[in-house]
PDB file of C-alpha atoms and ligand atoms in Angstrom:
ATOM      1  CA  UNK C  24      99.066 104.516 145.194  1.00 90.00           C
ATOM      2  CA  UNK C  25     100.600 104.339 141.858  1.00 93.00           C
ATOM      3  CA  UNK C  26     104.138 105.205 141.005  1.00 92.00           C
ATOM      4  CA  UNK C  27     105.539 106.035 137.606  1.00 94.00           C
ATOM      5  CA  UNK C  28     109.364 104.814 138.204  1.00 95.00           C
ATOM      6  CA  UNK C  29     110.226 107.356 135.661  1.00 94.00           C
ATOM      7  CA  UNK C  30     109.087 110.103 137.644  1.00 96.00           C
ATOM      8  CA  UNK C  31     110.515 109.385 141.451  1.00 94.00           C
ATOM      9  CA  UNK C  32     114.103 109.056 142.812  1.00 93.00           C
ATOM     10  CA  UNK C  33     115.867 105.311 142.749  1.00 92.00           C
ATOM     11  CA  UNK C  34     116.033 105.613 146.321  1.00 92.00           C
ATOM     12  CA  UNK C  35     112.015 105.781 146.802  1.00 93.00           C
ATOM     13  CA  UNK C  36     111.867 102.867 144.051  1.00 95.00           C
ATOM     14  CA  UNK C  37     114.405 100.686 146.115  1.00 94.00           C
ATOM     15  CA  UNK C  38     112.841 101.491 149.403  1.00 94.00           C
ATOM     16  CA  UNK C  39     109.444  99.757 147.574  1.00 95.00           C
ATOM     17  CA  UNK C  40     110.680  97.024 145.661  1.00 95.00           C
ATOM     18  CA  UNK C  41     112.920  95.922 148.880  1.00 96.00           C
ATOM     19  CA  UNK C  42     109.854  96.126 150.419  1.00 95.00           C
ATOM     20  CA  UNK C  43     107.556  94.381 148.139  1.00 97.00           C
ATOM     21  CA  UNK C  44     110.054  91.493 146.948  1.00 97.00           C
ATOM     22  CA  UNK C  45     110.598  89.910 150.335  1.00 97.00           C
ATOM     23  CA  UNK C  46     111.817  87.953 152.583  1.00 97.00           C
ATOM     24  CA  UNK C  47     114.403  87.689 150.186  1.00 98.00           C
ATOM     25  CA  UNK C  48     117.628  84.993 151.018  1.00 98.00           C
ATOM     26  CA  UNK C  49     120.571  86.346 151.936  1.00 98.00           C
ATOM     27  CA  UNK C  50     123.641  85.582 150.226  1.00 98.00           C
ATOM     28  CA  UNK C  51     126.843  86.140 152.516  1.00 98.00           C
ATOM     29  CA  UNK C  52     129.753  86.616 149.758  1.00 98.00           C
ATOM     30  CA  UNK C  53     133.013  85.787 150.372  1.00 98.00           C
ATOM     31  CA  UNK C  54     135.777  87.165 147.813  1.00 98.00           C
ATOM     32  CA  UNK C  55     138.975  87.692 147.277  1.00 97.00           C
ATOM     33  CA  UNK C  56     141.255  90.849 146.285  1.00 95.00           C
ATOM     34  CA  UNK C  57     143.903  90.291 143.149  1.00 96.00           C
ATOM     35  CA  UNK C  58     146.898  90.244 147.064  1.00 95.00           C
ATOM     36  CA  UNK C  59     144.669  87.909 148.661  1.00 95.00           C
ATOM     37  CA  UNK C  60     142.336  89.922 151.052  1.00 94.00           C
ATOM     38  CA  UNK C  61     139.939  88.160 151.829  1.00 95.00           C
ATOM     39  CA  UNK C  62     135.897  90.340 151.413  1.00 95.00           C
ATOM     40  CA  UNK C  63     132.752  89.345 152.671  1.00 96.00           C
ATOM     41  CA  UNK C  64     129.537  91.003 152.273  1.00 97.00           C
ATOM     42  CA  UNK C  65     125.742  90.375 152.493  1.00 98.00           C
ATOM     43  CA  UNK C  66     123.689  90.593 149.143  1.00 98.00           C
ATOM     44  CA  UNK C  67     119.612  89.882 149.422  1.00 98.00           C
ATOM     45  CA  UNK C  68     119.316  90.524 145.782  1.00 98.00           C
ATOM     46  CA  UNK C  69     119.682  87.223 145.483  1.00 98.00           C
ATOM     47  CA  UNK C  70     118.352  83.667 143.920  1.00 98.00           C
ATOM     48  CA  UNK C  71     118.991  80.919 142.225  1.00 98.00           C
ATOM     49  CA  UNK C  72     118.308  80.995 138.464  1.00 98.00           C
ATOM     50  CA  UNK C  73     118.592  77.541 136.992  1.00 98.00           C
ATOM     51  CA  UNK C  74     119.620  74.125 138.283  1.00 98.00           C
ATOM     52  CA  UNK C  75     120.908  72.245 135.666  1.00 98.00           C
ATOM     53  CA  UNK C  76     123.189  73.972 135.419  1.00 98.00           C
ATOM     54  CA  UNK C  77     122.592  75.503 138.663  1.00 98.00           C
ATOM     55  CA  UNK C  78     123.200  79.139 138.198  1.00 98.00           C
ATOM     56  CA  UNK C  79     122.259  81.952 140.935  1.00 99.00           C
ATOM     57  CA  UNK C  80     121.710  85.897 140.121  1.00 98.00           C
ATOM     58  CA  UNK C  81     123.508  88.500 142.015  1.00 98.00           C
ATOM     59  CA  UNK C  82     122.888  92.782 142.005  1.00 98.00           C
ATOM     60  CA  UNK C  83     124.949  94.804 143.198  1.00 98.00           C
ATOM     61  CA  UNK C  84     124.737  98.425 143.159  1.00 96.00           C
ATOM     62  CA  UNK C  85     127.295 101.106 143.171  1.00 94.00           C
ATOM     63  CA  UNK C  86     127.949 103.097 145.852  1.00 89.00           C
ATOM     64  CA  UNK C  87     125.520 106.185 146.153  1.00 84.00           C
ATOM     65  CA  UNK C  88     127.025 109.675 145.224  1.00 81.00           C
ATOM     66  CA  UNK C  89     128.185 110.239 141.639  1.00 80.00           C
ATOM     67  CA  UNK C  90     130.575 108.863 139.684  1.00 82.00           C
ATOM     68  CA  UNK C  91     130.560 104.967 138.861  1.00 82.00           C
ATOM     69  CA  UNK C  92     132.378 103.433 142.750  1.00 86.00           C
ATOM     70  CA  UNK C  93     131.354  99.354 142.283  1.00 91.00           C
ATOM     71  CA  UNK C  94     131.791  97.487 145.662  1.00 94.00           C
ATOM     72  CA  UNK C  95     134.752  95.217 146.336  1.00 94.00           C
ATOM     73  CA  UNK C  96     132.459  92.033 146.096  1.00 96.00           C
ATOM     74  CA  UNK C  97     131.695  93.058 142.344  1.00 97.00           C
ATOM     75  CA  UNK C  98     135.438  94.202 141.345  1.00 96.00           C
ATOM     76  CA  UNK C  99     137.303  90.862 142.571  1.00 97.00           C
ATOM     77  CA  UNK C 100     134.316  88.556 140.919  1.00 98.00           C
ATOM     78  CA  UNK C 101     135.070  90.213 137.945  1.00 97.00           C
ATOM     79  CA  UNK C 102     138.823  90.217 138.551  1.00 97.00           C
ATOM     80  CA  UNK C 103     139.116  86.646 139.881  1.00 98.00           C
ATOM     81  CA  UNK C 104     136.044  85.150 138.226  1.00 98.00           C
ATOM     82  CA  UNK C 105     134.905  83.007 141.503  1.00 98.00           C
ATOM     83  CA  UNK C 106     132.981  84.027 144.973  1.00 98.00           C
ATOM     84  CA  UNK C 107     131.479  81.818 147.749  1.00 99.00           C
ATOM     85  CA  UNK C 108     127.727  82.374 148.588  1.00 99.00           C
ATOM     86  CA  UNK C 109     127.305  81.596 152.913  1.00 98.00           C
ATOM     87  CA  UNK C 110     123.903  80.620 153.781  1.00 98.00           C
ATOM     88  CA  UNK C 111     123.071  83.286 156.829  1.00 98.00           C
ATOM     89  CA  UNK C 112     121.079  81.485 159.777  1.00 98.00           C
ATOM     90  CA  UNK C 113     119.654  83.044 162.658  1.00 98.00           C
ATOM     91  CA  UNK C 114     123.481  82.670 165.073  1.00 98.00           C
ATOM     92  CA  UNK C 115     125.353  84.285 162.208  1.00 98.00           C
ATOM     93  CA  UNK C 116     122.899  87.841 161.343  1.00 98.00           C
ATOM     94  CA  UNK C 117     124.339  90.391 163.607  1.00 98.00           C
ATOM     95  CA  UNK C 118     128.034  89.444 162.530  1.00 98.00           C
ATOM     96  CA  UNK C 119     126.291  89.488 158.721  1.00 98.00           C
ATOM     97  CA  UNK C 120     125.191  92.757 159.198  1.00 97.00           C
ATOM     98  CA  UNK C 121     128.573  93.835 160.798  1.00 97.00           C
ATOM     99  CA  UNK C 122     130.164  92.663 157.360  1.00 97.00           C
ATOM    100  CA  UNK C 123     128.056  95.333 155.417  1.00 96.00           C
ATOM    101  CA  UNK C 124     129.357  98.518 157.192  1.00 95.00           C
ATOM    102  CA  UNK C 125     131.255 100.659 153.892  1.00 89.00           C
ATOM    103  CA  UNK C 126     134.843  99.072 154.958  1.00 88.00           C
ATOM    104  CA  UNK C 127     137.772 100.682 152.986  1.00 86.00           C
ATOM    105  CA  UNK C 128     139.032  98.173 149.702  1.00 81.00           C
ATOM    106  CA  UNK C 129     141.714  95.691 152.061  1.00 81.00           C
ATOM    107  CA  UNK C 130     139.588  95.699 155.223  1.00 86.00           C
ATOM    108  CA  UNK C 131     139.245  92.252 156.312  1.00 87.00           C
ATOM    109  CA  UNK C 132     135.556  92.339 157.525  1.00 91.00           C
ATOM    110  CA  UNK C 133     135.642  88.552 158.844  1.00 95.00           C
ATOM    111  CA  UNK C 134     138.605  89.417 161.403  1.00 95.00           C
ATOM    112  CA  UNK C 135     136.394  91.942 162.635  1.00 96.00           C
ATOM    113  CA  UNK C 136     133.134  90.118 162.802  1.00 97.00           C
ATOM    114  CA  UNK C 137     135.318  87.125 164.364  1.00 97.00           C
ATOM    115  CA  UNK C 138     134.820  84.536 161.660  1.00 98.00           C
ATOM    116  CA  UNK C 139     136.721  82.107 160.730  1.00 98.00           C
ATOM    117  CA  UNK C 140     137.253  80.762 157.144  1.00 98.00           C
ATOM    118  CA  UNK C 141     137.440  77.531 155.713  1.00 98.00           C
ATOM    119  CA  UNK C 142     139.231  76.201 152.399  1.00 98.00           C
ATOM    120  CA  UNK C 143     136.931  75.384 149.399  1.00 98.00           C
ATOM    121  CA  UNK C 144     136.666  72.627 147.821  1.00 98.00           C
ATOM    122  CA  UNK C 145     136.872  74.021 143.599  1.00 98.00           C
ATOM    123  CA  UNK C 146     137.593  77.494 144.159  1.00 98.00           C
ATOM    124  CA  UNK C 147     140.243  79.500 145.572  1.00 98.00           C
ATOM    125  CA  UNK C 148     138.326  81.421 147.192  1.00 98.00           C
ATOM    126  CA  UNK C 149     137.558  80.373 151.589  1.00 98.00           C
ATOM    127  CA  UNK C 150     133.932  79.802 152.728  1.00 98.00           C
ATOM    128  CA  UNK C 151     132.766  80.869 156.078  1.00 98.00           C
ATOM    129  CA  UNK C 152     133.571  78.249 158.673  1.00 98.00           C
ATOM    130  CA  UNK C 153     130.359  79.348 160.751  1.00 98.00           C
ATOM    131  CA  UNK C 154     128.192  79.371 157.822  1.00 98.00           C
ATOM    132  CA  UNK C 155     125.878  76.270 157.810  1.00 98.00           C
ATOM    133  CA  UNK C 156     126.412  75.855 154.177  1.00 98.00           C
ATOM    134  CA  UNK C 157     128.220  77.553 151.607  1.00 98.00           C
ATOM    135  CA  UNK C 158     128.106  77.670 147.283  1.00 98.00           C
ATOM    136  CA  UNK C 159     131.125  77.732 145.751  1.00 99.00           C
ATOM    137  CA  UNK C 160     130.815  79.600 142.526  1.00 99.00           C
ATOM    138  CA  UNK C 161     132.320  80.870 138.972  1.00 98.00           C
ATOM    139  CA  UNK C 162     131.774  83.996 137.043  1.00 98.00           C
ATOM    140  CA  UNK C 163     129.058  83.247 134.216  1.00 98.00           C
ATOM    141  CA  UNK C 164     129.137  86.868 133.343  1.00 98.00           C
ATOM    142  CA  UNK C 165     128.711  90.547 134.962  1.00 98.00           C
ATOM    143  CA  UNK C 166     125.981  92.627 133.493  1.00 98.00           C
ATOM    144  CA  UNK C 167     126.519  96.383 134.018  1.00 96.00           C
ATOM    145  CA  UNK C 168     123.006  97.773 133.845  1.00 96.00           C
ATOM    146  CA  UNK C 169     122.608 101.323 134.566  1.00 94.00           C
ATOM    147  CA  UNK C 170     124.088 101.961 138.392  1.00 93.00           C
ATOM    148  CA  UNK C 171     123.732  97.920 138.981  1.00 96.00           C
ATOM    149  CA  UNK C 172     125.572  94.667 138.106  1.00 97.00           C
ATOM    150  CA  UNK C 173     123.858  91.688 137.578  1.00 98.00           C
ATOM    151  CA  UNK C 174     126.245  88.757 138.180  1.00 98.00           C
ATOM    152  CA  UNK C 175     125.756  85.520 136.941  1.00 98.00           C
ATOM    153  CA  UNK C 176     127.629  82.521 138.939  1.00 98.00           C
ATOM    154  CA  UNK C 177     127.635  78.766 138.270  1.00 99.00           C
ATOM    155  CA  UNK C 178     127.971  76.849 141.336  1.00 99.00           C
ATOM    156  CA  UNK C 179     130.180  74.100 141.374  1.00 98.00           C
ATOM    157  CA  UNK C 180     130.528  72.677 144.888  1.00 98.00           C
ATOM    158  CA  UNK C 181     127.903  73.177 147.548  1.00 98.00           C
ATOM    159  CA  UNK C 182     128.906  72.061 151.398  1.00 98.00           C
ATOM    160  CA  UNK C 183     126.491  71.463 153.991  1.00 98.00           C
ATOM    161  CA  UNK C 184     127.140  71.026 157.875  1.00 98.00           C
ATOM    162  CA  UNK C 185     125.566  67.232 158.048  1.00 98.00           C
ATOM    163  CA  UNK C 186     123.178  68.181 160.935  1.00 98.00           C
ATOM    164  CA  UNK C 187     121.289  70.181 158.002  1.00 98.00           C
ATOM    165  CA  UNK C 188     121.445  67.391 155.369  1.00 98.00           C
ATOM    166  CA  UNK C 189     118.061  64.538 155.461  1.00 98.00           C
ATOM    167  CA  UNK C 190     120.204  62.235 152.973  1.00 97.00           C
ATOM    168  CA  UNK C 191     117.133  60.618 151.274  1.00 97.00           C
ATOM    169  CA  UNK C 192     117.145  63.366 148.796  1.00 97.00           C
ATOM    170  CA  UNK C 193     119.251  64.814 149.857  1.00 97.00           C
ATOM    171  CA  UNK C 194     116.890  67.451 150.821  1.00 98.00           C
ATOM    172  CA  UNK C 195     118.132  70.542 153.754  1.00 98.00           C
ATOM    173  CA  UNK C 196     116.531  70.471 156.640  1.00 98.00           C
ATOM    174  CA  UNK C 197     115.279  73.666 156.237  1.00 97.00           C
ATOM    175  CA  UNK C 198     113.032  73.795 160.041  1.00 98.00           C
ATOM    176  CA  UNK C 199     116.671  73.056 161.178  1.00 98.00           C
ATOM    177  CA  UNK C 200     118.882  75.765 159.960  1.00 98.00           C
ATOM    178  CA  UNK C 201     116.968  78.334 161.049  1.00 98.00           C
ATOM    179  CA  UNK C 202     117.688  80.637 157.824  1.00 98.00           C
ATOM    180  CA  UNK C 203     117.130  84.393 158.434  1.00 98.00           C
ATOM    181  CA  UNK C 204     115.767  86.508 155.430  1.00 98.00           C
ATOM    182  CA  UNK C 205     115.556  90.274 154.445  1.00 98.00           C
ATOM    183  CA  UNK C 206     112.282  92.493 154.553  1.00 97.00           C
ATOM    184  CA  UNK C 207     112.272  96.078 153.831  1.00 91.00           C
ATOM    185  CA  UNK C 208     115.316  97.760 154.195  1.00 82.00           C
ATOM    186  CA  UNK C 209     114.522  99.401 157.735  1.00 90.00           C
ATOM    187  CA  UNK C 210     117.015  96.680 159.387  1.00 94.00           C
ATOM    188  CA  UNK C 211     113.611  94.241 159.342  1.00 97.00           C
ATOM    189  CA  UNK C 212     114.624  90.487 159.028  1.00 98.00           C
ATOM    190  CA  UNK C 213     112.304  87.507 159.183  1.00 98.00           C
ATOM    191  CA  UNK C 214     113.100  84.112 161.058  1.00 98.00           C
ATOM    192  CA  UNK C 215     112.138  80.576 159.737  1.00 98.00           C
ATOM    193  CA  UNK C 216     112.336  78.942 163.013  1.00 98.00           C
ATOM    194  CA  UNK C 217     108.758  77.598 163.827  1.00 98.00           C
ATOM    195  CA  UNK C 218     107.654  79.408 160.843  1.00 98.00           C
ATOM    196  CA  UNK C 219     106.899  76.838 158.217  1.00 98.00           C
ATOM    197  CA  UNK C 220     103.445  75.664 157.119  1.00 98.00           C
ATOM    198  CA  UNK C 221     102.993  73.000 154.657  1.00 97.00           C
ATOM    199  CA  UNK C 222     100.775  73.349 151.192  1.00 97.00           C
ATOM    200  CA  UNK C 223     101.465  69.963 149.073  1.00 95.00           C
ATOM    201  CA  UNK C 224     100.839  70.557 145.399  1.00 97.00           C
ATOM    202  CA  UNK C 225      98.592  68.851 143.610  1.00 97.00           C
ATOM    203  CA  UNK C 226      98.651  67.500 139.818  1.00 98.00           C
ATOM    204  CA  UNK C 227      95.888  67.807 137.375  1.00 98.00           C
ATOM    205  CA  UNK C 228      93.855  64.798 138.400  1.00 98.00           C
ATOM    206  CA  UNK C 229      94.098  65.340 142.009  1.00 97.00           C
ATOM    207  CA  UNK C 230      92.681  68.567 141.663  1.00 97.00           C
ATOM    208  CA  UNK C 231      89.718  67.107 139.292  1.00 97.00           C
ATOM    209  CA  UNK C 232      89.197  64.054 142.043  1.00 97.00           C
ATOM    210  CA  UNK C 233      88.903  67.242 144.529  1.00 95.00           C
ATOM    211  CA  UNK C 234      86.732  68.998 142.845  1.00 96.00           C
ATOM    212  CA  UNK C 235      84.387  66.102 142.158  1.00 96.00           C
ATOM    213  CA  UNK C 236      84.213  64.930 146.260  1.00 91.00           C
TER     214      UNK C 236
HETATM  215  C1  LIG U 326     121.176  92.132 154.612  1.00 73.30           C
HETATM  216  C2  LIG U 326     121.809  93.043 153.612  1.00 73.30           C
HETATM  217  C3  LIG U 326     121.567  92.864 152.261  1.00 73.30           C
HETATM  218  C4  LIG U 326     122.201  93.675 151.314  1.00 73.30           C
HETATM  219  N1  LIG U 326     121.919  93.479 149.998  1.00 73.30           N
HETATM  220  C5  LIG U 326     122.553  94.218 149.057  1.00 73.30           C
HETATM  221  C6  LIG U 326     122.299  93.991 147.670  1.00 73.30           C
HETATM  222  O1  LIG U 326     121.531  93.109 147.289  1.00 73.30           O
HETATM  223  N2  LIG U 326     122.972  94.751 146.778  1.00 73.30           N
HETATM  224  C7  LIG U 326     123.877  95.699 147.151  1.00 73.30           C
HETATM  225  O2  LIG U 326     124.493  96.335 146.310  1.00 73.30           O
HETATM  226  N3  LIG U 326     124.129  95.944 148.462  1.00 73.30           N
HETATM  227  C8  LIG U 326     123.502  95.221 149.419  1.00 73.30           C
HETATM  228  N4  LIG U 326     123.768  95.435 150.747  1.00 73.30           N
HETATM  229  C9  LIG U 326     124.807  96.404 151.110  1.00 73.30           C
HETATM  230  C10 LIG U 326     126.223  95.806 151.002  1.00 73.30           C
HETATM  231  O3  LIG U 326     126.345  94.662 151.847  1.00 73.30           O
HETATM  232  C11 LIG U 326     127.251  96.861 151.440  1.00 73.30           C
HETATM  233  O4  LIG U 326     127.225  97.925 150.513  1.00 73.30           O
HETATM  234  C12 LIG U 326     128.656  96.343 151.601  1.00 73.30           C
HETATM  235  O5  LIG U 326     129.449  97.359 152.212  1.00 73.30           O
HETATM  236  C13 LIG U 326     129.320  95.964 150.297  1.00 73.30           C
HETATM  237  O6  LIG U 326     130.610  95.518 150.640  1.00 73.30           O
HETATM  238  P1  LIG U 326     131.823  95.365 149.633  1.00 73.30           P
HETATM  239  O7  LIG U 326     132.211  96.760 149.139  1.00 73.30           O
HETATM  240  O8  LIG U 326     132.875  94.751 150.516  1.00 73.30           O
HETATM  241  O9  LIG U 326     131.403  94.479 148.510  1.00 73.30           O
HETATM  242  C14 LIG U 326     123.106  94.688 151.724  1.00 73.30           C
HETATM  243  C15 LIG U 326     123.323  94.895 153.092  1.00 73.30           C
HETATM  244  C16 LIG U 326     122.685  94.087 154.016  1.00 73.30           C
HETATM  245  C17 LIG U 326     122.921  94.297 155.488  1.00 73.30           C
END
């Protein structure tokens, strides 16, 4: 099967790339409204861009239907400029889910997913409290592209439960958090608990040594 994306509706275009670019991470956003209301919603177009300095990519699309309706997460990063990413483990996915359900601008999605919320460090805007870790992030810039914005954050504080920190890196104890990601769209999600398998990475000589045995 070949498909000319300028011949078949977004929707049949999302349901394959959300299929095809997976398990994507989840990134739980927590915002905040220009009276203080504090949003949170899941995004799994989502990664880190760059490390030094450590950026991560965000889309978000606008609500379906016509007319241009951008979500709350993407109006108060571009009103307030900052946004906390929560890292979504296995405990925390049905209450993630529970945060993506099309609440009215206002509606306080933790209270009803029975979160609680933590101060940041940087940024005025609360992590989750559950959340094994969370980035606290700036506004780089918003790209509106077609029905999508790209946002660009800078993440200036990153907090880690210490259970999920091996301090000789540091490095996360990934097998230990017990991350969930996002498959295809269909409400599929993929654990990492017992899941990981270990390749190590060779240089150039190694592989020549190998090659010669
Ligand atoms: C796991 C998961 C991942 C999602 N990823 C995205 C995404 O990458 N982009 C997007 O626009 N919506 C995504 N959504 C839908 C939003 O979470 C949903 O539209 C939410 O209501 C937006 O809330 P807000 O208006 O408070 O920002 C996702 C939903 C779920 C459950």
């Amino acid at each position: 099967m070949i498909l000319d994306v300028g011949k078949v509706a977004p929707h049949q275009t999302y349901n394959l790339l959300i299929g095809l670019v997976a398990p994507r991470p989840i990134a739980w956003i927590t915002s905040v409204d220009l009276v203080g209301n504090v949003n949170a919603a899941p995004f799994s177009a989502y990664n880190y861009v760059g490390t030094d300095p450590p950026i991560v990519a965000i889309g978000v699309g606008n609500r379906p239907g016509p007319g241009v309706i951008g979500k709350d997460t993407a109006r108060n990063i571009r009103e307030t400029g900052e946004f906390v990413i929560n890292v979504v483990n296995e405990e925390l996915a049905e209450r993630m889910v529970l945060c993506a359900v099309d609440f009215p601008p206002g509606v306080e999605e933790l209270a009803i997913a029975k979160l609680e919320t933590a101060p940041s460090s940087l940024v005025s805007v609360p992590r989750i409290l559950e959340s094994p870790a969370s980035l606290e992030c700036r506004e780089l810039t918003t790209m509106e592209i077609g029905r999508s914005r790209v946002i660009l954050g800078q993440v200036v504080a990153i907090h880690v439960k210490d259970e999920f920190v091996d301090p000789s890196g540091p490095y996360i104890r990934a097998e230990q958090l017990h991350a969930v990601g996002r498959m295809n769209g269909k409400g599929a999600y993929v654990r990492t608990r017992d899941a990981f398998f270990h390749i190590p990475r060779m240089n150039y000589q190694e592989w020549l040594a190998r090659e010669k045995s």
